[in-house]
Every structure is written in C-alpha cells, then in structure tokens.
Tab-separated table of C-alpha atoms in Angstrom:
chain	number	residue	atom	x	y	z
E	1	MET	CA	70.326	-69.456	-207.855
E	2	LYS	CA	68.212	-69.667	-204.802
E	3	LYS	CA	71.535	-71.801	-203.133
E	4	LYS	CA	73.401	-68.683	-203.816
E	5	LEU	CA	70.635	-65.989	-202.496
E	6	ILE	CA	71.273	-67.792	-199.262
E	7	ILE	CA	74.296	-67.286	-199.107
E	8	ILE	CA	74.215	-63.457	-199.628
E	9	ILE	CA	71.565	-63.655	-197.787
E	10	SER	CA	73.730	-65.236	-194.893
E	11	ILE	CA	76.736	-63.556	-195.405
E	12	ILE	CA	74.888	-59.763	-195.073
E	13	ILE	CA	73.218	-61.023	-191.853
E	14	ALA	CA	76.282	-62.161	-190.770
E	15	ILE	CA	77.737	-58.723	-191.306
E	16	ILE	CA	74.829	-57.125	-189.683
E	17	ALA	CA	75.264	-58.875	-186.373
E	18	ILE	CA	78.677	-58.486	-186.331
E	19	LEU	CA	77.709	-54.158	-186.893
E	20	ILE	CA	75.595	-54.613	-184.028
E	21	GLY	CA	77.885	-56.043	-182.023
E	22	LEU	CA	80.912	-53.947	-182.316
E	23	ASP	CA	78.200	-51.094	-182.529
E	24	PHE	CA	76.695	-51.936	-178.696
E	25	TYR	CA	80.378	-52.820	-177.640
E	26	GLY	CA	82.134	-49.220	-178.617
E	27	LEU	CA	79.561	-46.916	-178.395
E	28	THR	CA	79.446	-48.132	-174.093
E	29	PRO	CA	81.072	-45.839	-172.236
E	30	VAL	CA	85.244	-45.304	-171.872
E	31	SER	CA	85.051	-46.189	-168.238
E	32	LYS	CA	83.401	-45.081	-164.528
E	33	SER	CA	85.181	-41.670	-164.156
E	34	SER	CA	83.382	-39.040	-163.670
E	35	GLU	CA	86.247	-36.232	-164.162
E	36	VAL	CA	84.941	-33.027	-166.592
E	37	LYS	CA	86.899	-32.867	-169.583
E	38	LEU	CA	86.625	-29.372	-171.566
E	39	PHE	CA	85.908	-30.509	-175.322
E	40	THR	CA	85.778	-27.632	-177.294
E	41	ILE	CA	84.515	-28.141	-181.188
E	42	THR	CA	85.838	-24.870	-183.238
E	43	SER	CA	82.861	-23.896	-186.645
E	44	GLY	CA	83.167	-25.859	-189.325
E	45	THR	CA	84.400	-28.851	-187.418
E	46	GLY	CA	82.925	-31.983	-189.572
E	47	LYS	CA	80.865	-34.419	-187.770
E	48	MET	CA	83.909	-37.785	-188.596
E	49	ASP	CA	86.330	-34.754	-186.696
E	50	ILE	CA	84.760	-34.723	-184.205
E	51	ILE	CA	84.521	-38.452	-184.016
E	52	ASN	CA	87.824	-38.197	-184.413
E	53	ASN	CA	88.849	-35.614	-181.949
E	54	LEU	CA	86.309	-37.375	-179.287
E	55	LYS	CA	88.520	-40.335	-179.659
E	56	LYS	CA	91.941	-39.003	-179.145
E	57	GLU	CA	90.432	-36.852	-176.057
E	58	GLY	CA	90.237	-40.002	-174.913
E	59	LEU	CA	85.811	-39.944	-174.590
E	60	ILE	CA	85.063	-42.984	-176.580
E	61	LYS	CA	86.436	-46.185	-177.512
E	62	SER	CA	85.313	-46.632	-181.058
E	63	LYS	CA	85.570	-44.337	-183.729
E	64	ILE	CA	83.994	-46.994	-185.833
E	65	SER	CA	80.856	-47.838	-184.121
E	66	SER	CA	80.814	-44.159	-183.960
E	67	TYR	CA	80.834	-43.156	-186.975
E	68	ILE	CA	78.301	-46.287	-188.151
E	69	TYR	CA	75.718	-43.945	-184.829
E	70	VAL	CA	76.708	-40.728	-186.641
E	71	ILE	CA	75.414	-42.350	-190.241
E	72	PHE	CA	72.491	-44.055	-188.958
E	73	ASN	CA	71.684	-41.228	-187.122
E	74	SER	CA	72.182	-38.314	-190.438
E	75	ASP	CA	69.539	-36.484	-188.220
E	76	LEU	CA	72.157	-34.955	-185.427
E	77	ASN	CA	73.198	-31.433	-185.784
E	78	LEU	CA	76.919	-31.770	-184.070
E	79	GLN	CA	77.050	-27.460	-183.127
E	80	ALA	CA	80.574	-25.845	-182.142
E	81	GLY	CA	80.905	-25.168	-178.519
E	82	ASN	CA	82.575	-25.520	-175.193
E	83	TYR	CA	81.231	-28.033	-173.894
E	84	GLU	CA	81.995	-30.927	-170.455
E	85	ILE	CA	82.317	-34.117	-171.159
E	86	SER	CA	82.715	-37.078	-168.911
E	87	PRO	CA	84.788	-40.933	-169.527
E	88	ASN	CA	81.582	-42.125	-167.505
E	89	MET	CA	78.796	-40.886	-171.068
E	90	SER	CA	77.885	-42.647	-174.593
E	91	VAL	CA	78.578	-42.381	-177.290
E	92	LYS	CA	74.563	-41.634	-177.158
E	93	GLU	CA	74.880	-39.083	-174.130
E	94	ILE	CA	77.808	-37.207	-175.757
E	95	LEU	CA	76.329	-36.745	-179.393
E	96	LYS	CA	72.700	-36.229	-177.400
E	97	LYS	CA	74.866	-33.101	-175.777
E	98	ILE	CA	76.128	-31.833	-178.549
E	99	ASN	CA	73.555	-32.372	-180.678
E	100	ASP	CA	71.479	-30.115	-178.444
E	101	GLY	CA	74.290	-27.403	-177.814
E	102	LYS	CA	74.406	-27.773	-174.262
E	103	ILE	CA	77.283	-25.537	-174.387
E	104	LYS	CA	79.293	-23.883	-170.973
E	105	GLU	CA	77.004	-21.082	-171.403
E	106	GLU	CA	76.993	-19.661	-168.353
E	107	LYS	CA	80.364	-18.066	-166.844
E	108	ASN	CA	81.621	-20.712	-164.678
E	109	GLN	CA	84.057	-20.064	-161.651
E	110	ASN	CA	86.479	-22.497	-162.102
E	111	THR	CA	86.903	-21.605	-166.121
E	112	PHE	CA	88.767	-18.293	-167.204
E	113	SER	CA	89.298	-16.880	-170.663
E	114	ILE	CA	92.940	-15.638	-172.590
E	115	THR	CA	91.845	-14.159	-175.826
E	116	PHE	CA	95.307	-14.249	-178.082
E	117	VAL	CA	95.670	-11.562	-180.803
E	118	GLU	CA	97.053	-12.679	-184.442
E	119	GLY	CA	100.101	-11.332	-185.631
E	120	ARG	CA	101.667	-11.155	-181.899
E	121	ARG	CA	105.047	-13.530	-181.671
E	122	PHE	CA	105.826	-16.356	-179.164
E	123	PRO	CA	106.570	-14.050	-175.877
E	124	TYR	CA	103.654	-12.457	-175.735
E	125	TYR	CA	102.043	-16.117	-175.886
E	126	ALA	CA	103.880	-17.291	-173.265
E	127	GLY	CA	103.214	-14.017	-171.321
E	128	LYS	CA	99.141	-14.503	-170.973
E	129	ILE	CA	99.924	-18.544	-170.250
E	130	GLY	CA	102.353	-17.397	-168.353
E	131	GLU	CA	100.119	-14.692	-166.456
E	132	ALA	CA	97.405	-17.514	-166.503
E	133	THR	CA	99.889	-20.703	-164.681
E	134	GLY	CA	101.138	-18.331	-162.739
E	135	LYS	CA	104.586	-18.939	-164.913
E	136	THR	CA	106.867	-16.108	-165.710
E	137	LYS	CA	107.114	-15.506	-169.461
E	138	GLU	CA	110.140	-17.125	-169.593
E	139	GLU	CA	109.432	-20.866	-167.261
E	140	VAL	CA	106.611	-21.426	-170.105
E	141	ILE	CA	109.527	-20.646	-173.201
E	142	THR	CA	111.165	-23.010	-171.472
E	143	GLU	CA	108.277	-25.461	-170.786
E	144	LEU	CA	107.637	-24.960	-174.842
E	145	SER	CA	110.933	-25.532	-175.841
E	146	ASP	CA	111.321	-28.651	-174.161
E	147	LYS	CA	113.169	-31.439	-177.303
E	148	GLU	CA	111.429	-33.843	-175.888
E	149	TYR	CA	108.598	-32.493	-175.672
E	150	LEU	CA	108.554	-30.927	-178.628
E	151	LYS	CA	108.959	-34.057	-180.123
E	152	GLU	CA	106.318	-35.911	-179.003
E	153	LEU	CA	103.734	-33.186	-180.452
E	154	ILE	CA	105.958	-33.781	-183.127
E	155	ASN	CA	104.712	-37.452	-183.425
E	156	LYS	CA	100.415	-36.337	-182.770
E	157	TYR	CA	99.962	-33.615	-185.081
E	158	TRP	CA	100.509	-33.667	-189.529
E	159	PHE	CA	101.465	-30.431	-189.310
E	160	LEU	CA	104.312	-30.358	-187.161
E	161	THR	CA	107.468	-31.551	-188.537
E	162	ASP	CA	111.621	-31.593	-187.460
E	163	ALA	CA	112.291	-27.848	-188.570
E	164	ILE	CA	110.844	-26.820	-185.675
E	165	LEU	CA	113.739	-28.442	-183.895
E	166	ASP	CA	116.214	-26.808	-185.549
E	167	GLU	CA	118.636	-25.176	-183.252
E	168	LYS	CA	117.922	-21.497	-185.369
E	169	VAL	CA	114.833	-21.197	-185.123
E	170	TYR	CA	113.703	-18.286	-181.775
E	171	TYR	CA	110.466	-19.936	-180.714
E	172	PRO	CA	109.256	-23.747	-182.135
E	173	LEU	CA	106.632	-23.427	-181.499
E	174	GLU	CA	106.465	-19.773	-183.380
E	175	GLY	CA	102.893	-19.405	-185.310
E	176	TYR	CA	101.736	-22.601	-184.744
E	177	LEU	CA	99.309	-21.604	-181.932
E	178	PHE	CA	95.567	-20.403	-183.572
E	179	PRO	CA	94.874	-17.215	-181.824
E	180	SER	CA	91.753	-16.859	-180.939
E	181	THR	CA	89.594	-17.327	-177.848
E	182	TYR	CA	89.649	-19.997	-175.802
E	183	GLU	CA	87.957	-21.151	-172.185
E	184	PHE	CA	90.077	-23.026	-170.056
E	185	TYR	CA	89.671	-24.353	-166.532
E	186	LYS	CA	91.493	-22.479	-163.917
E	187	ASN	CA	93.798	-26.040	-163.326
E	188	SER	CA	95.098	-25.826	-166.407
E	189	SER	CA	98.561	-26.115	-167.589
E	190	VAL	CA	100.570	-24.335	-169.488
E	191	LYS	CA	100.752	-28.055	-172.328
E	192	ASP	CA	96.911	-27.982	-171.682
E	193	ILE	CA	96.253	-24.730	-172.771
E	194	VAL	CA	99.406	-25.561	-176.209
E	195	LYS	CA	96.883	-28.779	-176.483
E	196	VAL	CA	93.785	-26.786	-176.882
E	197	MET	CA	95.853	-24.084	-179.131
E	198	LEU	CA	97.668	-26.943	-181.878
E	199	ASP	CA	94.031	-28.999	-181.616
E	200	THR	CA	92.101	-26.036	-183.335
E	201	PHE	CA	94.917	-25.186	-185.659
E	202	GLY	CA	94.921	-28.765	-187.106
E	203	ASN	CA	90.966	-28.327	-186.966
E	204	LYS	CA	91.543	-25.038	-189.329
E	205	LEU	CA	94.753	-26.427	-190.961
E	206	LYS	CA	92.109	-29.178	-192.184
E	207	THR	CA	90.631	-27.536	-194.745
E	208	TYR	CA	93.324	-27.179	-196.853
E	209	GLU	CA	95.726	-30.147	-196.259
E	210	GLU	CA	94.826	-31.500	-199.517
E	211	ILE	CA	96.305	-28.419	-200.809
E	212	ILE	CA	98.835	-27.657	-198.849
E	213	ASN	CA	100.827	-31.574	-199.403
E	214	SER	CA	100.324	-30.902	-203.184
E	215	SER	CA	102.078	-27.231	-202.938
E	216	LYS	CA	106.041	-26.725	-203.825
E	217	TYR	CA	105.930	-26.059	-200.378
E	218	ASN	CA	105.982	-27.581	-196.849
E	219	VAL	CA	103.471	-26.626	-194.107
E	220	HIS	CA	106.368	-25.395	-191.700
E	221	GLU	CA	107.422	-22.745	-194.707
E	222	ILE	CA	104.663	-21.947	-196.036
E	223	LEU	CA	102.898	-20.953	-192.513
E	224	THR	CA	106.174	-19.106	-192.145
E	225	LEU	CA	104.747	-16.968	-196.098
E	226	ALA	CA	100.875	-16.489	-193.803
E	227	SER	CA	103.505	-15.062	-191.188
E	228	ILE	CA	104.937	-12.722	-193.233
E	229	VAL	CA	101.842	-11.904	-194.924
E	230	GLU	CA	100.494	-11.591	-191.880
E	231	LEU	CA	102.609	-8.428	-190.905
E	232	GLU	CA	103.064	-7.451	-194.429
E	233	GLY	CA	99.843	-7.319	-195.411
E	234	ALA	CA	97.352	-6.044	-192.786
E	235	GLY	CA	97.464	-2.780	-193.610
E	236	SER	CA	95.948	-4.033	-197.234
E	237	ASP	CA	93.149	-5.039	-198.564
E	238	ASP	CA	94.873	-8.056	-200.369
E	239	ARG	CA	96.059	-10.232	-198.847
E	240	ALA	CA	95.944	-12.718	-201.611
E	241	GLY	CA	98.033	-10.136	-203.696
E	242	VAL	CA	100.120	-9.759	-201.144
E	243	ALA	CA	101.349	-12.734	-201.176
E	244	GLY	CA	100.888	-13.387	-204.448
E	245	VAL	CA	104.205	-10.644	-204.274
E	246	PHE	CA	105.611	-12.992	-202.674
E	247	TYR	CA	106.199	-15.920	-204.354
E	248	ASN	CA	106.604	-14.358	-207.045
E	249	ARG	CA	110.162	-13.120	-206.036
E	250	LEU	CA	110.855	-16.433	-204.196
E	251	ARG	CA	110.762	-17.727	-207.979
E	252	ASP	CA	112.722	-15.202	-209.325
E	253	ASN	CA	115.306	-15.386	-206.658
E	254	TRP	CA	114.780	-11.483	-205.529
E	255	SER	CA	115.011	-11.485	-201.655
E	256	LEU	CA	111.789	-10.585	-200.008
E	257	GLY	CA	112.980	-7.453	-198.436
E	258	SER	CA	110.216	-7.536	-195.410
E	259	ASP	CA	111.208	-5.189	-192.835
E	260	ALA	CA	109.205	-7.572	-190.444
E	261	THR	CA	111.657	-10.269	-190.511
E	262	THR	CA	114.589	-7.494	-190.293
E	263	TYR	CA	113.071	-6.229	-186.682
E	264	TYR	CA	112.315	-9.982	-185.442
E	265	ALA	CA	115.615	-11.862	-186.414
E	266	ALA	CA	116.937	-8.803	-183.949
E	267	LYS	CA	114.275	-9.345	-181.565
E	268	VAL	CA	113.093	-5.538	-181.847
E	269	GLU	CA	108.930	-4.725	-181.599
E	270	PHE	CA	108.526	-2.283	-184.100
E	271	SER	CA	107.530	0.669	-181.776
E	272	GLU	CA	110.328	-0.163	-179.895
E	273	ARG	CA	112.842	1.648	-181.397
E	274	ASP	CA	114.494	1.492	-185.606
E	275	LEU	CA	116.809	-0.622	-186.721
E	276	TYR	CA	120.639	0.259	-186.573
E	277	ILE	CA	122.376	-0.207	-189.893
E	278	LYS	CA	123.718	-3.193	-187.950
E	279	GLU	CA	121.099	-4.878	-187.681
E	280	ILE	CA	120.008	-4.393	-191.395
E	281	ASN	CA	122.554	-5.970	-192.939
E	282	GLU	CA	122.920	-8.943	-190.341
E	283	VAL	CA	123.077	-12.196	-191.873
E	284	ASN	CA	119.946	-14.207	-190.124
E	285	ALA	CA	118.280	-17.776	-190.670
E	286	TYR	CA	115.475	-14.375	-189.551
E	287	ASN	CA	116.810	-11.295	-191.853
E	288	THR	CA	115.486	-11.815	-194.969
E	289	ARG	CA	116.972	-7.957	-196.946
E	290	PRO	CA	120.867	-9.672	-196.914
E	291	GLN	CA	121.369	-10.734	-200.895
E	292	ALA	CA	122.427	-13.880	-198.959
E	293	MET	CA	118.793	-14.314	-198.014
E	294	ALA	CA	117.782	-13.766	-202.059
E	295	GLY	CA	114.855	-16.737	-202.487
E	296	LYS	CA	114.610	-17.800	-199.398
E	297	LEU	CA	111.932	-17.968	-196.517
E	298	PRO	CA	112.904	-16.789	-192.646
E	299	ILE	CA	113.500	-20.523	-190.867
E	300	GLY	CA	110.791	-20.128	-189.279
E	301	PRO	CA	107.490	-18.216	-188.770
E	302	ILE	CA	108.129	-14.621	-186.772
E	303	CYS	CA	104.947	-14.572	-185.811
E	304	CYS	CA	101.087	-16.655	-185.184
E	305	PRO	CA	99.453	-15.129	-188.366
E	306	SER	CA	95.760	-15.107	-188.919
E	307	ILE	CA	93.343	-17.665	-190.571
E	308	ALA	CA	93.524	-14.782	-192.863
E	309	SER	CA	96.187	-14.886	-194.054
E	310	LEU	CA	96.964	-18.479	-193.671
E	311	ILE	CA	93.642	-18.538	-196.240
E	312	ALA	CA	95.892	-16.258	-198.816
E	313	THR	CA	98.890	-17.791	-198.425
E	314	ILE	CA	97.445	-21.082	-199.593
E	315	ASN	CA	95.744	-19.318	-202.440
E	316	PRO	CA	97.550	-16.554	-203.698
E	317	GLU	CA	96.283	-14.094	-206.572
E	318	GLU	CA	98.174	-15.088	-209.292
E	319	HIS	CA	100.377	-11.921	-211.167
E	320	ASP	CA	103.318	-9.896	-212.228
E	321	TYR	CA	103.667	-7.812	-209.217
E	322	TYR	CA	107.048	-7.812	-207.678
E	323	TYR	CA	106.307	-4.563	-205.281
E	324	PHE	CA	103.374	-3.353	-203.415
E	325	VAL	CA	102.080	-0.599	-201.031
E	326	ALA	CA	99.054	0.480	-199.050
E	327	ASP	CA	97.320	3.844	-198.537
E	328	LYS	CA	96.202	4.846	-195.424
E	329	TYR	CA	92.290	3.443	-196.019
E	330	LYS	CA	94.199	0.338	-197.192
E	331	LYS	CA	93.584	0.407	-200.543
E	332	THR	CA	96.432	-1.674	-201.908
E	333	TYR	CA	98.623	-1.030	-204.806
E	334	PHE	CA	100.772	-3.559	-207.042
E	335	THR	CA	103.581	-2.460	-209.972
E	336	LYS	CA	106.430	-4.439	-211.485
E	337	THR	CA	109.553	-1.791	-211.086
E	338	GLY	CA	111.684	-0.581	-208.486
E	339	SER	CA	110.496	2.833	-210.028
E	340	GLU	CA	106.975	2.470	-210.456
E	341	HIS	CA	106.824	1.057	-207.158
E	342	ASP	CA	108.599	4.978	-205.116
E	343	ASN	CA	106.132	6.900	-208.205
E	344	LYS	CA	103.264	4.955	-206.204
E	345	VAL	CA	104.626	6.194	-202.718
E	346	ASN	CA	105.369	9.592	-204.006
E	347	GLU	CA	102.557	10.166	-205.656
E	348	LEU	CA	100.074	8.889	-202.468
E	349	LYS	CA	102.885	11.091	-199.587
E	350	ALA	CA	101.620	14.386	-202.454
E	351	SER	CA	97.695	13.096	-202.659
E	352	GLY	CA	97.726	12.593	-198.615
E	353	LEU	CA	97.164	8.574	-198.445
E	354	TRP	CA	100.586	7.824	-197.190
E	355	TYR	CA	99.663	6.565	-194.180
E	356	THR	CA	102.016	7.118	-191.555
E	357	TYR	CA	103.101	5.033	-188.427
E	358	ASN	CA	102.930	6.531	-184.962
E	359	LYS	CA	105.345	4.574	-182.539
C-alpha cells in the first residue's frame, strides 16, 4: 500500500514538473520583435477563444501553457476591445494588459475607423474597403474573388466552404463580412481588413456552431436564408417568425417568392427602379420567384445580414404560416393562405397602416 502511494506521489510530482517546464517555455515571448499588432476582442468572447485567437495571430507560443495559466489565474477578467500587442510580450504581460482593459481608447493618428452597415450588398463593402486602401471598388472585388486566396480562407475558417467557389456566385464573400464599426491601421491592406471582419464573424457565429452543424441546412445555406430575412424582415418586429415562414415554404416545396432575391439576381437596388417583367420571371440561381426555384434557396447570400437576422434564422419560430406582412409600425401579421394575406394587406391599407416605400 505504501509502495503504491509512493508511486502515485511520484507520478503527480513528475506531471507537475512537466507542466511547470511546459508553462515556463510556453509563456515566454514568441520573438524579440517589437512590431505592434492590433488585437481585437469582441464582446462575449470567452477566455479559451481569446487564447486560440492569440495563437492564430502568432502572439503566443503555446495554447496549452496559456490555458494552464488562465486556469490557475481564474480571477482574470479579459475585457473586450482593441489592444496593441507585440510578439515580444510574454503571456503574462499580454493577459495583464487585457485584464486591465488597456484598450486603444484614444484616437490614434495612425488608425482609422470604418462602419459597415448591415443589409448592404458586397459592392458597398468593397467600396468602403477601397476608399480606405486607395483602390477602386472593382479592384477590391477582383482581389477578393481570387480562387487561390479563397481556398486559403476556406482552409482557415470552419464556416467557409467550397460553396463560395461556385461560378454562379456573384461575390464569393457576400454575407460573410460581419457588419460593425472597426478600427484599422492606415497601412492595412484589403486582406488585413477582411481578416478582421472574418475573425469577428467567426467569433459571433461560434456560439451557434453546434446548432448549425446539427441542422438540416449547412452554414452557407443558413447564412443565405439569414440574408433574405435581413431584407424581407427589416421592417418587421418578428424576424424569427419571418424565418419560420421561409422554412415552411422550403419544407413544402414552395417558391420563397422573395422580391429581394429577384432584385439581387438582376443586380438592381430597390431604390434604383422597378424591375421589368423579364427580370422578375428570369430563371436565375438567385431569383426565388420562378417555379423552377420551388423549394430552393438562392445559390448564396444576397447581403451581409445583422446578428439579429442570423439568430432568428438559426432559432426560427415554429408555426404553420406561409405569408407575412408588416404595417408601418413594424407590427407583423402572419397568415396561412394567399387570400388571407391579401385581405390583411387591404385591411392595413384601408386603416392607414400600410407602409409606403419612398424611392
């Protein structure tokens, strides 16, 4: 018995010694470089995810050692924000800075901010990125459509798949650039900016990764539907209910009948003009009005959706409605048949509750 106890104690001591050795090496700086990197932590990001992201950015040597450090320092309060971190900082120094919340609050003359609005199409995003990097919108679109670059991104991000490589897709990264306000260094390249936006999207989506992976629909399809919910449900107070309508139509092999997809297919903005009959009826991988698209989603997202639309699509309301309409106060009415829907529309118009879109 005494011999077994000695063996167990010896093993424990050996493990501790290994961990201490591992800890000492893994917590030291990655290099002597003093190059400053902007490291962003979005609200709600967990400690383990922060460690993973630090490793991806090449700012720490070992995830395991850093995990151990965090476990033994459970009082660490890692705060969201933008941090200037260098590879010559140890894990202890990095985490202390994040714990103390030493974010870049002051306006740095070497940085700039960009606000990307949700519900906009990729060309709008490309234009904003182009303005910041001295390139034209067309040059940005071309750079972000390069197949080799896209394959690198697919290998890096779990939520990007070969679906974005389909030749019928207008803009491969449509829908994947998370809409928010960002701060970048003035020498940031197009790909630097996109990396931060994709990282942010991944952090936002990670909470729902398990639900998405167990869903009937893959992440590209869910994002596609979320983009439709964003545009069709923008004037609604119940996006989860709107998502439920579209799921019901898909399930029963109906056409989604989304005007937003028809405008996108024709590459026409809502505010630009009305669509021609030919455009409305044209069979296109994006247009969900023709019968040929019954029970089908568009080939890809039609805008960059908000987190609200993503959550509504991931967790839709279950009901037996197939139509919806919102009044001018965003109150949404759901109906089961086309005649019920038409009656509700006429009722809203008669009572002065109909929303008029001003072009």
